[in-house]
């Protein structure tokens, strides 16, 4: 039989060999399903761990505005009307390189690829 001793804020449990030989009687509840980034109603889950804290960091407001714009964008290519909001977010992120250095590197690569793709489309239209 185990022995339980309370010592201030601590609880000390001494278990016997017999305590460990019997199967556990603890019944765990099934894990709650994680809603993911987008809720079933189509709204954004700002608490999703997949956002990596971006929604609550020093540039959280700018991130949420740009991400919301992109999520609800109807233009083709998606998000073209959000360029100003993303620029504001990147400007804010430039002020906090110790927090966002890896994110900025990824964004710069994305912008460079986007600009090259835009130039290719522009060149194809002028050559046609």
Coordinates of N, CA and C in Angstrom, one line a residue:
X1 N 0.8 -1.2 0.0 CA 0.0 0.0 0.0 C 0.9 1.2 0.0
X2 N 0.6 2.2 -0.8 CA 1.4 3.4 -0.9 C 1.2 4.3 0.3
X3 N 2.1 5.2 0.6 CA 2.1 6.1 1.7 C 2.2 7.5 1.1
X4 N 1.3 8.4 1.6 CA 1.2 9.8 1.1 C 1.6 10.7 2.3
X5 N 2.5 11.6 2.0 CA 3.0 12.5 3.1 C 2.9 13.9 2.4
X6 N 2.2 14.8 3.1 CA 2.1 16.2 2.7 C 3.1 17.0 3.4
X7 N 4.0 17.8 2.7 CA 5.1 18.5 3.3 C 5.0 19.9 2.7
X8 N 4.2 20.8 3.4 CA 4.0 22.2 2.9 C 3.3 22.1 1.5
X9 N 3.8 22.7 0.5 CA 3.2 22.7 -0.8 C 3.4 21.4 -1.6
X10 N 4.3 20.5 -1.1 CA 4.6 19.3 -1.8 C 3.8 18.1 -1.2
X11 N 3.5 17.2 -2.1 CA 2.9 15.9 -1.8 C 3.9 14.8 -2.2
X12 N 4.3 14.0 -1.2 CA 5.3 12.9 -1.5 C 4.5 11.6 -1.4
X13 N 4.6 10.8 -2.5 CA 4.0 9.5 -2.5 C 5.0 8.4 -2.6
X14 N 5.0 7.5 -1.6 CA 5.9 6.4 -1.6 C 5.1 5.2 -2.1
X15 N 5.4 4.7 -3.2 CA 4.7 3.5 -3.8 C 5.5 2.2 -3.5
X16 N 4.7 1.2 -3.2 CA 5.3 -0.1 -3.0 C 5.4 -0.9 -4.3
X17 N 6.1 -2.0 -4.2 CA 6.3 -2.9 -5.4 C 4.9 -3.4 -5.9
X18 N 4.0 -3.7 -4.9 CA 2.7 -4.1 -5.3 C 1.9 -3.1 -6.0
X19 N 2.1 -1.8 -5.6 CA 1.4 -0.7 -6.3 C 1.8 -0.7 -7.8
X20 N 3.0 -1.0 -8.1 CA 3.5 -0.9 -9.5 C 3.2 -2.2 -10.3
X21 N 2.8 -3.3 -9.6 CA 2.5 -4.5 -10.3 C 1.1 -4.6 -10.9
X22 N 0.2 -3.8 -10.3 CA -1.2 -3.8 -10.8 C -1.4 -2.8 -11.9
X23 N -2.2 -3.1 -12.9 CA -2.4 -2.2 -14.0 C -3.0 -0.8 -13.5
X24 N -2.7 0.2 -14.2 CA -3.2 1.5 -13.8 C -4.7 1.6 -14.0
X25 N -5.3 2.3 -13.1 CA -6.8 2.4 -13.1 C -7.2 3.8 -13.6
X26 N -6.2 4.6 -14.1 CA -6.5 5.9 -14.6 C -7.1 5.8 -16.0
X27 N -8.2 6.5 -16.2 CA -8.8 6.5 -17.5 C -8.6 7.9 -18.1
X28 N -7.9 8.0 -19.2 CA -7.6 9.2 -19.9 C -8.8 9.6 -20.8
X29 N -9.2 10.8 -20.8 CA -10.2 11.3 -21.8 C -9.5 11.3 -23.2
X30 N -10.3 11.1 -24.2 CA -9.8 11.2 -25.6 C -9.3 12.7 -25.8
X31 N -8.2 12.8 -26.6 CA -7.7 14.2 -26.9 C -8.8 15.0 -27.7
X32 N -8.9 16.2 -27.4 CA -9.8 17.1 -28.1 C -9.2 17.3 -29.5
X33 N -10.0 17.3 -30.5 CA -9.5 17.5 -31.9 C -9.0 19.0 -32.0
X34 N -7.9 19.1 -32.6 CA -7.3 20.4 -32.8 C -8.0 21.1 -34.0
X35 N -8.5 22.3 -33.9 CA -9.2 22.9 -35.0 C -8.3 23.3 -36.2
X36 N -7.0 23.4 -36.0 CA -6.1 23.8 -37.0 C -6.1 25.3 -37.3
X37 N -5.6 25.7 -38.4 CA -5.5 27.2 -38.7 C -6.8 27.8 -39.0
X38 N -7.7 27.1 -39.7 CA -9.0 27.7 -40.1 C -10.1 26.9 -39.4
X39 N -11.0 27.6 -38.7 CA -12.1 27.0 -38.0 C -13.1 26.5 -39.1
X40 N -14.0 25.6 -38.7 CA -15.0 25.1 -39.7 C -15.9 26.3 -40.3
X41 N -16.0 27.4 -39.6 CA -16.8 28.5 -40.1 C -16.0 29.4 -41.1
X42 N -14.7 29.0 -41.3 CA -13.9 29.8 -42.2 C -13.1 30.9 -41.6
X43 N -13.3 31.1 -40.3 CA -12.5 32.2 -39.6 C -11.1 31.6 -39.2
X44 N -10.2 32.6 -38.9 CA -8.8 32.2 -38.6 C -8.7 31.9 -37.1
X45 N -8.0 30.8 -36.8 CA -7.7 30.4 -35.4 C -6.3 31.1 -35.1
X46 N -6.4 32.2 -34.4 CA -5.1 32.9 -34.1 C -4.3 32.2 -33.0
X47 N -4.9 31.2 -32.3 CA -4.2 30.5 -31.3 C -3.5 29.2 -31.8
X48 N -3.6 29.0 -33.1 CA -3.0 27.8 -33.7 C -1.5 27.8 -33.5
X49 N -0.9 26.7 -33.0 CA 0.5 26.7 -32.8 C 1.3 26.8 -34.1
X50 N 0.6 26.5 -35.2 CA 1.2 26.5 -36.5 C 1.7 28.0 -36.9
X51 N 1.1 29.0 -36.2 CA 1.5 30.4 -36.5 C 2.8 30.7 -35.8
X52 N 3.2 29.9 -34.9 CA 4.5 30.1 -34.2 C 4.6 31.4 -33.4
X53 N 3.5 31.9 -32.9 CA 3.5 33.1 -32.1 C 3.5 34.4 -32.9
X54 N 3.4 34.3 -34.2 CA 3.5 35.5 -35.0 C 2.3 36.4 -34.7
X55 N 1.1 35.9 -34.4 CA 0.0 36.7 -34.2 C 0.0 37.5 -32.9
X56 N 1.0 37.1 -32.0 CA 1.0 37.8 -30.7 C 2.4 38.5 -30.4
X57 N 3.3 38.4 -31.4 CA 4.6 39.1 -31.2 C 4.5 40.6 -31.3
X58 N 5.7 41.2 -31.4 CA 5.7 42.7 -31.4 C 5.0 43.2 -32.7
X59 N 4.9 42.4 -33.7 CA 4.3 42.9 -35.0 C 3.0 42.1 -35.2
X60 N 2.4 41.6 -34.1 CA 1.2 40.8 -34.2 C 0.0 41.5 -34.9
X61 N -0.2 42.7 -34.7 CA -1.3 43.5 -35.3 C -1.1 43.5 -36.9
X62 N 0.1 43.8 -37.3 CA 0.5 43.9 -38.7 C 0.4 42.5 -39.3
X63 N 0.8 41.5 -38.6 CA 0.7 40.1 -39.1 C -0.8 39.7 -39.3
X64 N -1.6 40.0 -38.3 CA -3.0 39.6 -38.4 C -3.7 40.3 -39.5
X65 N -3.4 41.6 -39.7 CA -4.0 42.3 -40.8 C -3.6 41.8 -42.1
X66 N -2.3 41.5 -42.3 CA -1.9 41.0 -43.6 C -2.4 39.6 -43.9
X67 N -2.4 38.7 -42.8 CA -2.9 37.4 -43.0 C -4.4 37.3 -43.2
X68 N -5.1 38.2 -42.5 CA -6.6 38.2 -42.7 C -6.9 38.7 -44.2
X69 N -6.2 39.7 -44.6 CA -6.3 40.2 -46.0 C -6.1 39.1 -47.0
X70 N -5.0 38.3 -46.8 CA -4.6 37.2 -47.7 C -5.7 36.1 -47.7
X71 N -6.1 35.8 -46.5 CA -7.1 34.7 -46.3 C -8.4 34.9 -47.0
X72 N -8.9 36.2 -46.9 CA -10.2 36.5 -47.5 C -10.0 37.1 -48.9
X73 N -8.8 37.1 -49.5 CA -8.6 37.7 -50.8 C -9.4 36.9 -51.9
X74 N -9.9 37.7 -52.8 CA -10.7 37.1 -53.9 C -9.9 37.4 -55.2
X75 N -8.9 38.2 -55.2 CA -8.1 38.5 -56.4 C -7.3 37.4 -56.9
X76 N -6.9 37.4 -58.2 CA -6.0 36.4 -58.7 C -4.8 37.2 -59.2
X77 N -3.5 36.9 -58.9 CA -3.2 35.9 -57.9 C -3.6 36.3 -56.5
X78 N -3.9 35.3 -55.8 CA -4.4 35.5 -54.4 C -3.5 36.4 -53.6
X79 N -4.2 37.4 -53.0 CA -3.4 38.3 -52.1 C -2.8 39.5 -52.7
X80 N -3.0 39.8 -54.0 CA -2.4 40.9 -54.6 C -2.8 42.2 -54.0
X81 N -4.0 42.3 -53.5 CA -4.5 43.6 -52.9 C -3.9 43.8 -51.5
X82 N -3.2 42.8 -51.0 CA -2.6 42.8 -49.6 C -1.2 43.3 -49.6
X83 N -0.6 43.7 -50.7 CA 0.8 44.0 -50.7 C 1.2 45.1 -49.7
X84 N 0.3 46.1 -49.6 CA 0.6 47.2 -48.6 C 0.6 46.7 -47.2
X85 N -0.3 45.8 -46.8 CA -0.3 45.3 -45.5 C 0.9 44.4 -45.2
X86 N 1.3 43.6 -46.2 CA 2.5 42.8 -46.0 C 3.7 43.7 -45.9
X87 N 3.8 44.7 -46.7 CA 4.9 45.6 -46.6 C 5.0 46.3 -45.2
X88 N 3.8 46.7 -44.6 CA 3.8 47.2 -43.3 C 4.3 46.2 -42.3
X89 N 3.9 44.9 -42.5 CA 4.3 43.9 -41.6 C 5.9 43.7 -41.6
X90 N 6.4 43.6 -42.9 CA 7.8 43.4 -43.0 C 8.6 44.6 -42.5
X91 N 8.1 45.8 -42.6 CA 8.7 47.0 -42.1 C 8.8 46.9 -40.5
X92 N 7.7 46.5 -39.9 CA 7.7 46.3 -38.5 C 8.7 45.2 -38.1
X93 N 8.7 44.1 -38.9 CA 9.6 43.0 -38.5 C 11.1 43.4 -38.6
X94 N 11.4 44.3 -39.5 CA 12.8 44.9 -39.7 C 13.2 45.5 -38.4
X95 N 12.3 46.0 -37.6 CA 12.6 46.7 -36.3 C 12.9 45.7 -35.2
X96 N 12.6 44.4 -35.4 CA 12.8 43.4 -34.4 C 13.6 42.2 -35.0
X97 N 14.8 42.4 -35.5 CA 15.5 41.3 -36.1 C 15.8 40.1 -35.2
X98 N 15.9 40.4 -33.9 CA 16.2 39.3 -32.9 C 15.0 38.4 -32.8
X99 N 13.8 38.9 -33.1 CA 12.6 38.0 -33.0 C 12.3 37.4 -34.4
X100 N 12.5 38.2 -35.5 CA 12.0 37.7 -36.8 C 13.1 37.4 -37.8
X101 N 14.3 37.3 -37.4 CA 15.4 37.1 -38.5 C 15.1 36.0 -39.4
X102 N 14.7 34.8 -38.9 CA 14.4 33.7 -39.8 C 13.2 33.9 -40.7
X103 N 12.2 34.5 -40.1 CA 11.0 34.8 -40.9 C 11.3 35.8 -42.0
X104 N 12.1 36.8 -41.7 CA 12.4 37.8 -42.8 C 13.2 37.1 -43.9
X105 N 14.1 36.2 -43.6 CA 14.9 35.6 -44.6 C 14.0 34.8 -45.5
X106 N 13.0 34.1 -45.0 CA 12.0 33.4 -45.8 C 11.2 34.3 -46.6
X107 N 10.8 35.5 -46.1 CA 10.0 36.4 -46.8 C 10.7 37.0 -48.0
X108 N 12.0 37.3 -47.7 CA 12.8 37.9 -48.8 C 13.0 36.9 -50.0
X109 N 13.1 35.6 -49.6 CA 13.2 34.6 -50.7 C 11.9 34.5 -51.4
X110 N 10.8 34.6 -50.7 CA 9.5 34.6 -51.4 C 9.3 35.8 -52.3
X111 N 9.6 37.0 -51.8 CA 9.5 38.2 -52.6 C 10.4 38.1 -53.9
X112 N 11.6 37.7 -53.7 CA 12.5 37.6 -54.9 C 11.9 36.6 -55.9
X113 N 11.3 35.5 -55.5 CA 10.7 34.5 -56.4 C 9.5 35.1 -57.0
X114 N 8.7 35.9 -56.2 CA 7.5 36.5 -56.7 C 7.8 37.5 -57.8
X115 N 8.8 38.4 -57.5 CA 9.2 39.4 -58.5 C 9.7 38.8 -59.8
X116 N 10.5 37.7 -59.7 CA 11.0 37.0 -60.9 C 9.8 36.4 -61.7
X117 N 8.8 35.9 -61.0 CA 7.7 35.3 -61.6 C 6.9 36.4 -62.3
X118 N 6.7 37.6 -61.6 CA 6.1 38.7 -62.2 C 6.8 39.2 -63.5
X119 N 8.1 39.3 -63.4 CA 8.9 39.7 -64.6 C 8.7 38.7 -65.7
X120 N 8.7 37.5 -65.5 CA 8.5 36.5 -66.5 C 7.1 36.6 -67.2
X121 N 6.1 36.8 -66.4 CA 4.7 37.0 -66.9 C 4.7 38.3 -67.8
X122 N 5.3 39.4 -67.3 CA 5.4 40.6 -68.0 C 6.1 40.5 -69.3
X123 N 7.2 39.8 -69.3 CA 8.0 39.6 -70.5 C 7.2 38.7 -71.5
X124 N 6.5 37.7 -71.0 CA 5.7 36.9 -71.9 C 4.6 37.6 -72.6
X125 N 4.0 38.6 -71.8 CA 2.9 39.4 -72.4 C 3.4 40.4 -73.5
X126 N 4.6 41.0 -73.2 CA 5.2 41.9 -74.2 C 5.7 41.2 -75.4
X127 N 6.1 39.9 -75.3 CA 6.7 39.2 -76.4 C 5.6 38.6 -77.2
X128 N 4.4 38.5 -76.7 CA 3.2 37.9 -77.4 C 2.7 38.8 -78.5

